[in-house]
Amino acid sequence: MDLQNLFMSSKPFHICIFFFIFFTLAKHTLSLDTKFQACMPRTCGNGLNISYPFWIPHEQESFCGLPNFEVICRDRNLFFSISNVEYIIKDIFYANHSLLIANAAAYKDTCPAPLHNISIHRTQLDISSDNSDFSIFYNCTSLPDYPIFEIECASNRSHLYSFAVFHKEALEQNYSSGSCQSLVDVPVDVQSGVNFTSLLKMNHTEIMKMGFLLNWSGHDCSSCQISGGRCGFDNDKFLCFCQGGPHLKICNDGNFVGRFIIIIE
Ligand SMILES: *[C@@H]1O[C@H](CO)[C@@H](O)[C@H](O)[C@H]1NC(C)=O
Ligand SMILES: *[C@@H]1O[C@H](CO)[C@@H](O)[C@H](O)[C@H]1NC(C)=O
Ligand SMILES: *[C@@H]1O[C@H](CO)[C@@H](O)[C@H](O)[C@H]1NC(C)=O
Ligand SMILES: *[C@@H]1O[C@H](CO)[C@@H](O)[C@H](O)[C@H]1NC(C)=O
Ligand SMILES: *[C@@H]1O[C@H](CO)[C@@H](O)[C@H](O)[C@H]1NC(C)=O
Ligand SMILES: *[C@@H]1O[C@H](CO)[C@@H](O)[C@H](O)[C@H]1NC(C)=O
Ligand SMILES: *[C@@H]1O[C@H](CO)[C@@H](O)[C@H](O)[C@H]1NC(C)=O
Ligand SMILES: *[C@@H]1O[C@H](CO)[C@@H](O)[C@H](O)[C@H]1NC(C)=O
Ligand SMILES: *[C@@H]1O[C@H](CO)[C@@H](O)[C@H](O)[C@H]1NC(C)=O
């Protein structure tokens, strides 16, 4: 039945239903879903967009991202904590679910010297296997015959030496790390374009500032975004918040999740 026929029909009951549906839908389209609005991507002033699975407390709601993926925006920098150690987010690659972070100590301490290996207790997050393995040896009784980055500020140089190396397995072939007080692994994402010669001219702070890659798992958000939605995580499940309300995967999939049901008898 087309519009004209509907109006020409003498049944006021049908017209009534028509207006009910029309205005309900119009109202629904005009007033954007509150969760859709709440999950608008935010930036921290440094060009990075923050959206699912990340969320900024006080600016976005927790349902806009995954639990434990909250990031702090401070002085135009984004911070992410792992086991109470603060990292600066240098980049987020939503397309391949990874992010580049660097220990904040490399930016604020004169002698950044992490004392613990990174331990990630979040099941949805891993240290990417694409990182190079960089290790810091503290307070060793001798220096090895191997390309090292000496860290003079971390030890009493008259008796002990601290240094960092790439590929500690190669070093350990000819050097006993037992002569050192401790060893801490620091993954580093050596950008393509940085060759070994230029790398060796850097100090360990500059190398730590290059940061390392983490990868996360979870729903792929891109199909939701392409359909005009914003991803979120509510009541322990992934949702696609659309202008008209939440959906399961993408907007317009017919899977409208909500309390809004029209019953027409
Ligand atoms: C961030 O989001 C805005 C609006 O959605 C977009 O115009 C901009 O290109 C995005 N920036 C980046 C770096 O993705
Ligand atoms: C994801 O893509 C970015 C940009 O293309 C790249 O630099 C990064 O290494 C990739 N991440 C992983 C884990 O491969
Ligand atoms: C860090 O990890 C390495 C290798 O997994 C281990 O040999 C070293 O003792 C660890 N360092 C600390 C401080 O736990
Ligand atoms: C280094 O260690 C030696 C022996 O323990 C001590 O005599 C010296 O004062 C120390 N130097 C510094 C700068 O701590
Ligand atoms: C290395 O030795 C210095 C003293 O020379 C000490 O202050 C520091 O805590 C030691 N570092 C580690 C990681 O053992
Ligand atoms: C270790 O020492 C052996 C013999 O001196 C030498 O052939 C080898 O290249 C050394 N390995 C490394 C990684 O320096
Ligand atoms: C290494 O990179 C530096 C700076 O990018 C460049 O000047 C140098 O020629 C490169 N060396 C080699 C061996 O490629
Ligand atoms: C590392 O190099 C940078 C730039 O050359 C310099 O500003 C910084 O003080 C150095 N850090 C250490 C610990 O030597
Ligand atoms: C991270 O990437 C590695 C290698 O691609 C993969 O095996 C691992 O499952 C990924 N971890 C997460 C949390 O997605």
mmCIF file of C-alpha atoms and ligand atoms in Angstrom:
data_model
loop_
_atom_site.group_PDB
_atom_site.id
_atom_site.type_symbol
_atom_site.label_atom_id
_atom_site.label_comp_id
_atom_site.label_asym_id
_atom_site.label_seq_id
_atom_site.Cartn_x
_atom_site.Cartn_y
_atom_site.Cartn_z
ATOM 1 C CA MET A 1 0.000 0.000 0.000
ATOM 2 C CA ASP A 2 1.574 3.313 -0.995
ATOM 3 C CA LEU A 3 1.216 6.562 0.870
ATOM 4 C CA GLN A 4 -1.574 7.928 -1.287
ATOM 5 C CA ASN A 5 -3.651 4.809 -0.954
ATOM 6 C CA LEU A 6 -3.123 4.889 2.751
ATOM 7 C CA PHE A 7 -4.521 8.382 3.060
ATOM 8 C CA MET A 8 -7.321 7.686 0.642
ATOM 9 C CA SER A 9 -8.394 4.632 2.491
ATOM 10 C CA SER A 10 -11.265 5.373 4.746
ATOM 11 C CA LYS A 11 -9.884 3.432 7.637
ATOM 12 C CA PRO A 12 -8.782 5.900 10.325
ATOM 13 C CA PHE A 13 -7.308 2.979 12.269
ATOM 14 C CA HIS A 14 -4.638 2.419 9.584
ATOM 15 C CA ILE A 15 -3.783 6.103 9.493
ATOM 16 C CA CYS A 16 -3.414 5.993 13.218
ATOM 17 C CA ILE A 17 -0.919 3.125 13.006
ATOM 18 C CA PHE A 18 0.906 4.887 10.201
ATOM 19 C CA PHE A 19 1.417 8.040 12.267
ATOM 20 C CA PHE A 20 2.379 6.035 15.318
ATOM 21 C CA ILE A 21 5.115 4.205 13.406
ATOM 22 C CA PHE A 22 6.176 7.333 11.511
ATOM 23 C CA PHE A 23 6.615 9.481 14.604
ATOM 24 C CA THR A 24 8.210 6.759 16.648
ATOM 25 C CA LEU A 25 10.800 6.157 13.941
ATOM 26 C CA ALA A 26 11.312 9.887 13.364
ATOM 27 C CA LYS A 27 11.811 10.489 17.053
ATOM 28 C CA HIS A 28 14.233 7.624 17.148
ATOM 29 C CA THR A 29 16.291 8.940 14.269
ATOM 30 C CA LEU A 30 16.319 12.512 15.459
ATOM 31 C CA SER A 31 17.351 11.856 19.052
ATOM 32 C CA LEU A 32 20.707 10.090 18.875
ATOM 33 C CA ASP A 33 21.224 7.145 21.133
ATOM 34 C CA THR A 34 22.907 8.278 24.356
ATOM 35 C CA LYS A 35 25.540 5.517 24.220
ATOM 36 C CA PHE A 36 26.340 6.378 20.621
ATOM 37 C CA GLN A 37 26.872 9.983 21.721
ATOM 38 C CA ALA A 38 28.868 9.033 24.824
ATOM 39 C CA CYS A 39 31.339 6.999 22.753
ATOM 40 C CA MET A 40 32.322 9.721 20.334
ATOM 41 C CA PRO A 41 36.074 9.347 19.652
ATOM 42 C CA ARG A 42 38.148 11.773 21.721
ATOM 43 C CA THR A 43 41.621 13.099 21.263
ATOM 44 C CA CYS A 44 44.185 14.153 23.788
ATOM 45 C CA GLY A 45 45.467 17.014 21.700
ATOM 46 C CA ASN A 46 48.272 14.978 20.161
ATOM 47 C CA GLY A 47 46.425 13.788 17.075
ATOM 48 C CA LEU A 48 45.594 10.320 18.353
ATOM 49 C CA ASN A 49 41.938 9.349 18.313
ATOM 50 C CA ILE A 50 40.752 7.406 21.311
ATOM 51 C CA SER A 51 38.001 4.921 20.665
ATOM 52 C CA TYR A 52 37.198 1.268 21.375
ATOM 53 C CA PRO A 53 38.888 -0.680 22.951
ATOM 54 C CA PHE A 54 40.425 2.369 24.659
ATOM 55 C CA TRP A 55 38.502 4.944 26.634
ATOM 56 C CA ILE A 56 39.354 8.053 28.626
ATOM 57 C CA PRO A 57 37.738 8.105 32.093
ATOM 58 C CA HIS A 58 35.666 11.244 32.787
ATOM 59 C CA GLU A 59 35.485 11.985 29.081
ATOM 60 C CA GLN A 60 34.021 8.713 27.875
ATOM 61 C CA GLU A 61 31.981 6.047 29.610
ATOM 62 C CA SER A 62 33.484 2.710 30.584
ATOM 63 C CA PHE A 63 31.131 0.944 28.117
ATOM 64 C CA CYS A 64 32.989 2.683 25.255
ATOM 65 C CA GLY A 65 35.976 0.383 25.680
ATOM 66 C CA LEU A 66 37.236 -2.781 27.285
ATOM 67 C CA PRO A 67 37.780 -3.010 31.039
ATOM 68 C CA ASN A 68 41.470 -2.295 31.815
ATOM 69 C CA PHE A 69 41.938 -0.393 28.578
ATOM 70 C CA GLU A 70 41.450 3.023 30.094
ATOM 71 C CA VAL A 71 44.016 5.634 29.105
ATOM 72 C CA ILE A 72 44.839 8.861 30.902
ATOM 73 C CA CYS A 73 45.175 12.144 29.060
ATOM 74 C CA ARG A 74 47.631 14.526 30.723
ATOM 75 C CA ASP A 75 49.486 17.490 29.205
ATOM 76 C CA ARG A 76 48.539 16.358 25.699
ATOM 77 C CA ASN A 77 50.095 12.948 26.344
ATOM 78 C CA LEU A 78 48.287 9.660 26.653
ATOM 79 C CA PHE A 79 49.324 7.314 29.438
ATOM 80 C CA PHE A 80 48.641 3.639 29.851
ATOM 81 C CA SER A 81 49.534 1.669 32.985
ATOM 82 C CA ILE A 82 50.801 -1.876 33.047
ATOM 83 C CA SER A 83 51.463 -3.392 36.480
ATOM 84 C CA ASN A 84 51.691 0.101 37.990
ATOM 85 C CA VAL A 85 54.352 1.214 35.536
ATOM 86 C CA GLU A 86 53.346 4.187 33.429
ATOM 87 C CA TYR A 87 53.825 4.141 29.660
ATOM 88 C CA ILE A 88 53.326 6.892 27.102
ATOM 89 C CA ILE A 89 51.227 5.897 24.108
ATOM 90 C CA LYS A 90 53.095 6.964 21.000
ATOM 91 C CA ASP A 91 50.716 5.546 18.427
ATOM 92 C CA ILE A 92 47.636 3.366 18.117
ATOM 93 C CA PHE A 93 47.095 1.217 15.028
ATOM 94 C CA TYR A 94 43.423 0.286 15.132
ATOM 95 C CA ALA A 95 43.683 -1.492 11.786
ATOM 96 C CA ASN A 96 45.991 -4.227 13.051
ATOM 97 C CA HIS A 97 45.043 -4.064 16.749
ATOM 98 C CA SER A 98 48.371 -2.785 18.014
ATOM 99 C CA LEU A 99 49.826 0.161 19.862
ATOM 100 C CA LEU A 100 53.287 1.590 20.346
ATOM 101 C CA ILE A 101 54.158 2.584 23.909
ATOM 102 C CA ALA A 102 57.323 3.683 25.695
ATOM 103 C CA ASN A 103 58.206 3.652 29.367
ATOM 104 C CA ALA A 104 57.396 7.133 30.693
ATOM 105 C CA ALA A 105 60.649 7.006 32.678
ATOM 106 C CA ALA A 106 62.558 7.345 29.395
ATOM 107 C CA TYR A 107 60.994 10.799 29.046
ATOM 108 C CA LYS A 108 61.092 12.046 32.616
ATOM 109 C CA ASP A 109 64.049 10.387 34.372
ATOM 110 C CA THR A 110 67.629 11.446 33.735
ATOM 111 C CA CYS A 111 68.680 7.818 34.058
ATOM 112 C CA PRO A 112 65.777 5.543 33.165
ATOM 113 C CA ALA A 113 66.558 2.171 34.718
ATOM 114 C CA PRO A 114 63.613 -0.213 34.862
ATOM 115 C CA LEU A 115 64.095 -2.809 37.593
ATOM 116 C CA HIS A 116 61.403 -5.282 36.552
ATOM 117 C CA ASN A 117 60.474 -7.189 33.439
ATOM 118 C CA ILE A 118 57.155 -6.171 31.953
ATOM 119 C CA SER A 119 54.423 -8.491 33.075
ATOM 120 C CA ILE A 120 51.059 -8.163 31.420
ATOM 121 C CA HIS A 121 48.240 -9.694 33.384
ATOM 122 C CA ARG A 122 45.597 -8.703 30.887
ATOM 123 C CA THR A 123 44.405 -11.580 28.783
ATOM 124 C CA GLN A 124 43.510 -9.367 25.846
ATOM 125 C CA LEU A 125 46.960 -7.813 25.563
ATOM 126 C CA ASP A 126 50.326 -9.216 24.457
ATOM 127 C CA ILE A 127 53.808 -7.905 23.826
ATOM 128 C CA SER A 128 54.119 -8.203 20.072
ATOM 129 C CA SER A 129 56.648 -10.690 18.757
ATOM 130 C CA ASP A 130 57.722 -8.024 16.246
ATOM 131 C CA ASN A 131 59.804 -6.236 18.893
ATOM 132 C CA SER A 132 63.558 -6.640 19.111
ATOM 133 C CA ASP A 133 64.873 -7.993 22.335
ATOM 134 C CA PHE A 134 66.838 -5.389 24.240
ATOM 135 C CA SER A 135 68.143 -6.139 27.714
ATOM 136 C CA ILE A 136 69.707 -4.151 30.503
ATOM 137 C CA PHE A 137 72.400 -5.758 32.656
ATOM 138 C CA TYR A 138 72.958 -4.025 35.995
ATOM 139 C CA ASN A 139 76.082 -3.884 38.138
ATOM 140 C CA CYS A 140 78.279 -6.370 36.332
ATOM 141 C CA THR A 141 81.855 -6.953 37.362
ATOM 142 C CA SER A 142 83.171 -6.633 33.804
ATOM 143 C CA LEU A 143 82.241 -5.324 30.385
ATOM 144 C CA PRO A 144 81.764 -7.808 27.534
ATOM 145 C CA ASP A 145 83.427 -7.746 24.151
ATOM 146 C CA TYR A 146 80.144 -7.059 22.377
ATOM 147 C CA PRO A 147 78.324 -3.961 21.066
ATOM 148 C CA ILE A 148 76.894 -2.414 24.221
ATOM 149 C CA PHE A 149 75.112 0.717 25.337
ATOM 150 C CA GLU A 150 76.819 1.648 28.533
ATOM 151 C CA ILE A 151 74.622 3.033 31.317
ATOM 152 C CA GLU A 152 77.129 4.791 33.505
ATOM 153 C CA CYS A 153 74.475 6.538 35.550
ATOM 154 C CA ALA A 154 73.060 3.246 36.833
ATOM 155 C CA SER A 155 76.082 1.974 38.700
ATOM 156 C CA ASN A 156 79.157 2.896 40.640
ATOM 157 C CA ARG A 157 81.471 2.871 37.705
ATOM 158 C CA SER A 158 84.619 2.358 39.777
ATOM 159 C CA HIS A 159 83.594 -1.195 40.560
ATOM 160 C CA LEU A 160 80.538 -2.137 38.595
ATOM 161 C CA TYR A 161 79.200 -1.645 35.108
ATOM 162 C CA SER A 162 75.676 -1.399 33.766
ATOM 163 C CA PHE A 163 74.908 -1.672 30.083
ATOM 164 C CA ALA A 164 72.260 -2.666 27.582
ATOM 165 C CA VAL A 165 72.500 -4.928 24.543
ATOM 166 C CA PHE A 166 70.396 -6.210 21.702
ATOM 167 C CA HIS A 167 70.034 -10.002 21.472
ATOM 168 C CA LYS A 168 71.316 -11.096 24.845
ATOM 169 C CA GLU A 169 71.448 -14.716 23.649
ATOM 170 C CA ALA A 170 74.345 -13.791 21.361
ATOM 171 C CA LEU A 171 76.094 -11.931 24.170
ATOM 172 C CA GLU A 172 75.629 -14.816 26.589
ATOM 173 C CA GLN A 173 77.550 -17.163 24.332
ATOM 174 C CA ASN A 174 80.744 -15.501 25.493
ATOM 175 C CA TYR A 175 79.731 -13.626 28.596
ATOM 176 C CA SER A 176 78.360 -14.844 31.887
ATOM 177 C CA SER A 177 75.474 -12.701 33.043
ATOM 178 C CA GLY A 178 76.106 -14.286 36.427
ATOM 179 C CA SER A 179 78.651 -11.520 36.923
ATOM 180 C CA CYS A 180 75.754 -9.020 36.996
ATOM 181 C CA GLN A 181 73.388 -8.198 39.845
ATOM 182 C CA SER A 182 70.296 -8.190 37.694
ATOM 183 C CA LEU A 183 68.967 -8.394 34.167
ATOM 184 C CA VAL A 184 65.827 -6.728 32.830
ATOM 185 C CA ASP A 185 64.341 -7.281 29.376
ATOM 186 C CA VAL A 186 62.998 -4.207 27.594
ATOM 187 C CA PRO A 187 61.315 -4.896 24.254
ATOM 188 C CA VAL A 188 62.060 -2.284 21.586
ATOM 189 C CA ASP A 189 60.422 -1.680 18.250
ATOM 190 C CA VAL A 190 63.353 -0.647 16.094
ATOM 191 C CA GLN A 191 61.758 1.331 13.313
ATOM 192 C CA SER A 192 62.601 0.282 9.830
ATOM 193 C CA GLY A 193 65.026 2.845 8.484
ATOM 194 C CA VAL A 194 67.181 2.786 11.605
ATOM 195 C CA ASN A 195 70.243 0.756 10.724
ATOM 196 C CA PHE A 196 72.640 -0.857 13.147
ATOM 197 C CA THR A 197 75.308 1.820 12.656
ATOM 198 C CA SER A 198 72.969 4.660 13.585
ATOM 199 C CA LEU A 199 71.481 2.547 16.387
ATOM 200 C CA LEU A 200 74.902 2.140 17.997
ATOM 201 C CA LYS A 201 75.318 5.913 18.093
ATOM 202 C CA MET A 202 72.301 6.245 20.356
ATOM 203 C CA ASN A 203 72.207 5.852 24.126
ATOM 204 C CA HIS A 204 69.876 3.533 26.008
ATOM 205 C CA THR A 205 67.431 6.366 26.783
ATOM 206 C CA GLU A 206 66.965 7.167 23.123
ATOM 207 C CA ILE A 207 66.468 3.488 22.390
ATOM 208 C CA MET A 208 63.869 3.114 25.143
ATOM 209 C CA LYS A 209 62.050 6.128 23.699
ATOM 210 C CA MET A 210 61.507 4.221 20.466
ATOM 211 C CA GLY A 211 58.978 2.202 22.435
ATOM 212 C CA PHE A 212 57.572 -1.242 21.747
ATOM 213 C CA LEU A 213 54.494 -2.789 20.224
ATOM 214 C CA LEU A 214 51.619 -4.422 22.049
ATOM 215 C CA ASN A 215 48.791 -6.202 20.303
ATOM 216 C CA TRP A 216 45.279 -6.653 21.579
ATOM 217 C CA SER A 217 42.583 -9.144 20.767
ATOM 218 C CA GLY A 218 38.866 -8.714 20.727
ATOM 219 C CA HIS A 219 36.119 -7.884 18.319
ATOM 220 C CA ASP A 220 37.091 -6.202 15.125
ATOM 221 C CA CYS A 221 35.496 -2.812 15.305
ATOM 222 C CA SER A 222 35.915 -1.800 11.682
ATOM 223 C CA SER A 223 32.675 -3.252 10.275
ATOM 224 C CA CYS A 224 30.695 -1.506 13.008
ATOM 225 C CA GLN A 225 32.464 1.773 12.250
ATOM 226 C CA ILE A 226 31.970 1.425 8.510
ATOM 227 C CA SER A 227 28.250 0.959 9.129
ATOM 228 C CA GLY A 228 28.246 4.259 11.026
ATOM 229 C CA GLY A 229 28.444 2.860 14.535
ATOM 230 C CA ARG A 230 30.759 3.145 17.508
ATOM 231 C CA CYS A 231 31.987 0.020 19.238
ATOM 232 C CA GLY A 232 31.494 -0.613 22.891
ATOM 233 C CA PHE A 233 31.449 -3.268 25.558
ATOM 234 C CA ASP A 234 28.405 -3.384 27.766
ATOM 235 C CA ASN A 235 27.250 -6.062 30.225
ATOM 236 C CA ASP A 236 30.225 -8.243 29.257
ATOM 237 C CA LYS A 237 29.483 -8.261 25.569
ATOM 238 C CA PHE A 238 30.583 -6.419 22.445
ATOM 239 C CA LEU A 239 28.034 -4.020 20.980
ATOM 240 C CA CYS A 240 27.869 -1.630 18.068
ATOM 241 C CA PHE A 241 26.261 1.594 19.256
ATOM 242 C CA CYS A 242 24.416 3.175 16.350
ATOM 243 C CA GLN A 243 22.568 6.460 16.036
ATOM 244 C CA GLY A 244 19.287 4.700 16.637
ATOM 245 C CA GLY A 245 20.462 2.353 19.371
ATOM 246 C CA PRO A 246 22.796 -0.570 20.045
ATOM 247 C CA HIS A 247 23.209 -3.467 17.616
ATOM 248 C CA LEU A 248 25.081 -6.745 17.944
ATOM 249 C CA LYS A 249 27.664 -6.297 15.170
ATOM 250 C CA ILE A 250 26.852 -3.562 12.678
ATOM 251 C CA CYS A 251 24.175 -0.914 12.288
ATOM 252 C CA ASN A 252 21.268 -2.006 10.036
ATOM 253 C CA ASP A 253 21.838 -5.700 10.657
ATOM 254 C CA GLY A 254 18.294 -6.049 11.952
ATOM 255 C CA ASN A 255 19.654 -7.136 15.300
ATOM 256 C CA PHE A 256 18.408 -4.208 17.251
ATOM 257 C CA VAL A 257 19.211 -4.662 20.897
ATOM 258 C CA GLY A 258 16.842 -2.669 23.019
ATOM 259 C CA ARG A 259 13.724 -2.425 25.003
ATOM 260 C CA PHE A 260 11.979 -0.663 22.148
ATOM 261 C CA ILE A 261 9.577 -3.052 20.479
ATOM 262 C CA ILE A 262 6.517 -2.068 18.487
ATOM 263 C CA ILE A 263 3.657 -4.448 18.827
ATOM 264 C CA ILE A 264 1.083 -4.032 16.100
ATOM 265 C CA GLU A 265 -1.948 -6.181 16.339
HETATM 266 C C1 LIG B 1 40.227 11.346 14.250
HETATM 267 O O1 LIG B 1 38.817 11.391 14.105
HETATM 268 C C2 LIG B 1 38.353 12.496 13.358
HETATM 269 C C3 LIG B 1 36.845 12.500 13.411
HETATM 270 O O2 LIG B 1 36.313 11.233 13.458
HETATM 271 C C4 LIG B 1 38.891 12.376 11.926
HETATM 272 O O3 LIG B 1 38.474 13.488 11.168
HETATM 273 C C5 LIG B 1 40.418 12.345 11.981
HETATM 274 O O4 LIG B 1 40.934 12.134 10.691
HETATM 275 C C6 LIG B 1 40.904 11.235 12.882
HETATM 276 N N1 LIG B 1 42.338 11.326 13.033
HETATM 277 C C7 LIG B 1 43.140 10.280 12.921
HETATM 278 C C8 LIG B 1 44.601 10.545 13.122
HETATM 279 O O5 LIG B 1 42.717 9.174 12.676
HETATM 280 C C1 LIG B 2 50.534 -2.292 12.646
HETATM 281 O O1 LIG B 2 50.604 -1.356 11.590
HETATM 282 C C2 LIG B 2 51.552 -0.316 11.832
HETATM 283 C C3 LIG B 2 51.411 0.692 10.708
HETATM 284 O O2 LIG B 2 51.313 0.079 9.491
HETATM 285 C C4 LIG B 2 52.943 -0.910 11.921
HETATM 286 O O3 LIG B 2 53.889 0.113 12.151
HETATM 287 C C5 LIG B 2 52.960 -1.902 13.074
HETATM 288 O O4 LIG B 2 54.209 -2.516 13.157
HETATM 289 C C6 LIG B 2 51.875 -2.944 12.900
HETATM 290 N N1 LIG B 2 51.777 -3.745 14.112
HETATM 291 C C7 LIG B 2 52.072 -5.025 14.159
HETATM 292 C C8 LIG B 2 51.899 -5.715 15.468
HETATM 293 O O5 LIG B 2 52.484 -5.624 13.182
HETATM 294 C C1 LIG B 3 63.689 -10.854 33.419
HETATM 295 O O1 LIG B 3 63.502 -11.945 32.518
HETATM 296 C C2 LIG B 3 64.728 -12.645 32.226
HETATM 297 C C3 LIG B 3 64.445 -13.691 31.168
HETATM 298 O O2 LIG B 3 63.152 -14.063 31.137
HETATM 299 C C4 LIG B 3 65.270 -13.250 33.512
HETATM 300 O O3 LIG B 3 66.481 -13.924 33.233
HETATM 301 C C5 LIG B 3 65.527 -12.110 34.510
HETATM 302 O O4 LIG B 3 65.981 -12.631 35.746
HETATM 303 C C6 LIG B 3 64.250 -11.300 34.741
HETATM 304 N N1 LIG B 3 64.587 -10.136 35.542
HETATM 305 C C7 LIG B 3 63.959 -9.817 36.678
HETATM 306 C C8 LIG B 3 64.396 -8.571 37.378
HETATM 307 O O5 LIG B 3 63.042 -10.493 37.125
HETATM 308 C C1 LIG B 4 81.965 3.235 44.637
HETATM 309 O O1 LIG B 4 82.216 2.069 45.438
HETATM 310 C C2 LIG B 4 83.424 2.163 46.199
HETATM 311 C C3 LIG B 4 83.621 0.831 46.918
HETATM 312 O O2 LIG B 4 82.416 0.327 47.392
HETATM 313 C C4 LIG B 4 83.319 3.340 47.157
HETATM 314 O O3 LIG B 4 84.552 3.474 47.852
HETATM 315 C C5 LIG B 4 83.070 4.621 46.374
HETATM 316 O O4 LIG B 4 82.884 5.716 47.258
HETATM 317 C C6 LIG B 4 81.819 4.459 45.508
HETATM 318 N N1 LIG B 4 81.674 5.635 44.704
HETATM 319 C C7 LIG B 4 80.475 6.234 44.514
HETATM 320 C C8 LIG B 4 80.464 7.420 43.613
HETATM 321 O O5 LIG B 4 79.427 5.819 45.021
HETATM 322 C C1 LIG B 5 73.715 -1.070 41.214
HETATM 323 O O1 LIG B 5 74.629 -0.584 42.155
HETATM 324 C C2 LIG B 5 74.327 0.697 42.686
HETATM 325 C C3 LIG B 5 75.461 1.117 43.624
HETATM 326 O O2 LIG B 5 76.661 1.167 42.946
HETATM 327 C C4 LIG B 5 72.998 0.632 43.407
HETATM 328 O O3 LIG B 5 72.645 1.926 43.865
HETATM 329 C C5 LIG B 5 71.906 0.115 42.473
HETATM 330 O O4 LIG B 5 70.710 -0.071 43.181
HETATM 331 C C6 LIG B 5 72.325 -1.190 41.825
HETATM 332 N N1 LIG B 5 71.347 -1.526 40.814
HETATM 333 C C7 LIG B 5 70.797 -2.733 40.668
HETATM 334 C C8 LIG B 5 69.750 -2.871 39.611
HETATM 335 O O5 LIG B 5 71.122 -3.682 41.339
HETATM 336 C C1 LIG B 6 82.421 -16.059 21.068
HETATM 337 O O1 LIG B 6 83.782 -16.406 21.090
HETATM 338 C C2 LIG B 6 84.138 -17.280 20.015
HETATM 339 C C3 LIG B 6 85.603 -17.690 20.227
HETATM 340 O O2 LIG B 6 86.330 -16.655 20.770
HETATM 341 C C4 LIG B 6 83.964 -16.551 18.688
HETATM 342 O O3 LIG B 6 84.282 -17.402 17.624
HETATM 343 C C5 LIG B 6 82.514 -16.103 18.579
HETATM 344 O O4 LIG B 6 82.324 -15.339 17.413
HETATM 345 C C6 LIG B 6 82.106 -15.299 19.799
HETATM 346 N N1 LIG B 6 80.683 -15.015 19.726
HETATM 347 C C7 LIG B 6 80.194 -13.798 19.902
HETATM 348 C C8 LIG B 6 78.712 -13.673 19.797
HETATM 349 O O5 LIG B 6 80.885 -12.826 20.128
HETATM 350 C C1 LIG B 7 72.573 4.291 8.384
HETATM 351 O O1 LIG B 7 71.672 5.373 8.525
HETATM 352 C C2 LIG B 7 72.294 6.634 8.537
HETATM 353 C C3 LIG B 7 71.250 7.690 8.896
HETATM 354 O O2 LIG B 7 69.986 7.344 8.436
HETATM 355 C C4 LIG B 7 72.929 6.876 7.165
HETATM 356 O O3 LIG B 7 73.579 8.119 7.151
HETATM 357 C C5 LIG B 7 73.937 5.749 6.904
HETATM 358 O O4 LIG B 7 74.479 5.886 5.587
HETATM 359 C C6 LIG B 7 73.303 4.396 7.042
HETATM 360 N N1 LIG B 7 74.345 3.366 6.978
HETATM 361 C C7 LIG B 7 74.233 2.228 6.316
HETATM 362 C C8 LIG B 7 75.372 1.276 6.391
HETATM 363 O O5 LIG B 7 73.221 1.967 5.677
HETATM 364 C C1 LIG B 8 71.153 10.381 25.667
HETATM 365 O O1 LIG B 8 71.306 11.216 24.526
HETATM 366 C C2 LIG B 8 70.502 12.373 24.591
HETATM 367 C C3 LIG B 8 70.623 13.097 23.262
HETATM 368 O O2 LIG B 8 71.949 13.076 22.796
HETATM 369 C C4 LIG B 8 70.922 13.239 25.771
HETATM 370 O O3 LIG B 8 70.124 14.403 25.850
HETATM 371 C C5 LIG B 8 70.762 12.428 27.051
HETATM 372 O O4 LIG B 8 71.237 13.160 28.169
HETATM 373 C C6 LIG B 8 71.502 11.119 26.962
HETATM 374 N N1 LIG B 8 71.121 10.312 28.114
HETATM 375 C C7 LIG B 8 71.986 9.604 28.832
HETATM 376 C C8 LIG B 8 71.450 8.857 29.975
HETATM 377 O O5 LIG B 8 73.154 9.606 28.545
HETATM 378 C C1 LIG B 9 49.379 -10.955 19.349
HETATM 379 O O1 LIG B 9 49.967 -11.360 18.118
HETATM 380 C C2 LIG B 9 50.503 -12.680 18.155
HETATM 381 C C3 LIG B 9 51.235 -12.928 16.845
HETATM 382 O O2 LIG B 9 50.549 -12.408 15.774
HETATM 383 C C4 LIG B 9 49.375 -13.673 18.394
HETATM 384 O O3 LIG B 9 49.870 -14.977 18.456
HETATM 385 C C5 LIG B 9 48.700 -13.324 19.726
HETATM 386 O O4 LIG B 9 47.609 -14.178 19.948
HETATM 387 C C6 LIG B 9 48.231 -11.886 19.709
HETATM 388 N N1 LIG B 9 47.735 -11.567 21.038
HETATM 389 C C7 LIG B 9 46.564 -11.001 21.244
HETATM 390 C C8 LIG B 9 46.188 -10.701 22.658
HETATM 391 O O5 LIG B 9 45.822 -10.717 20.332
#
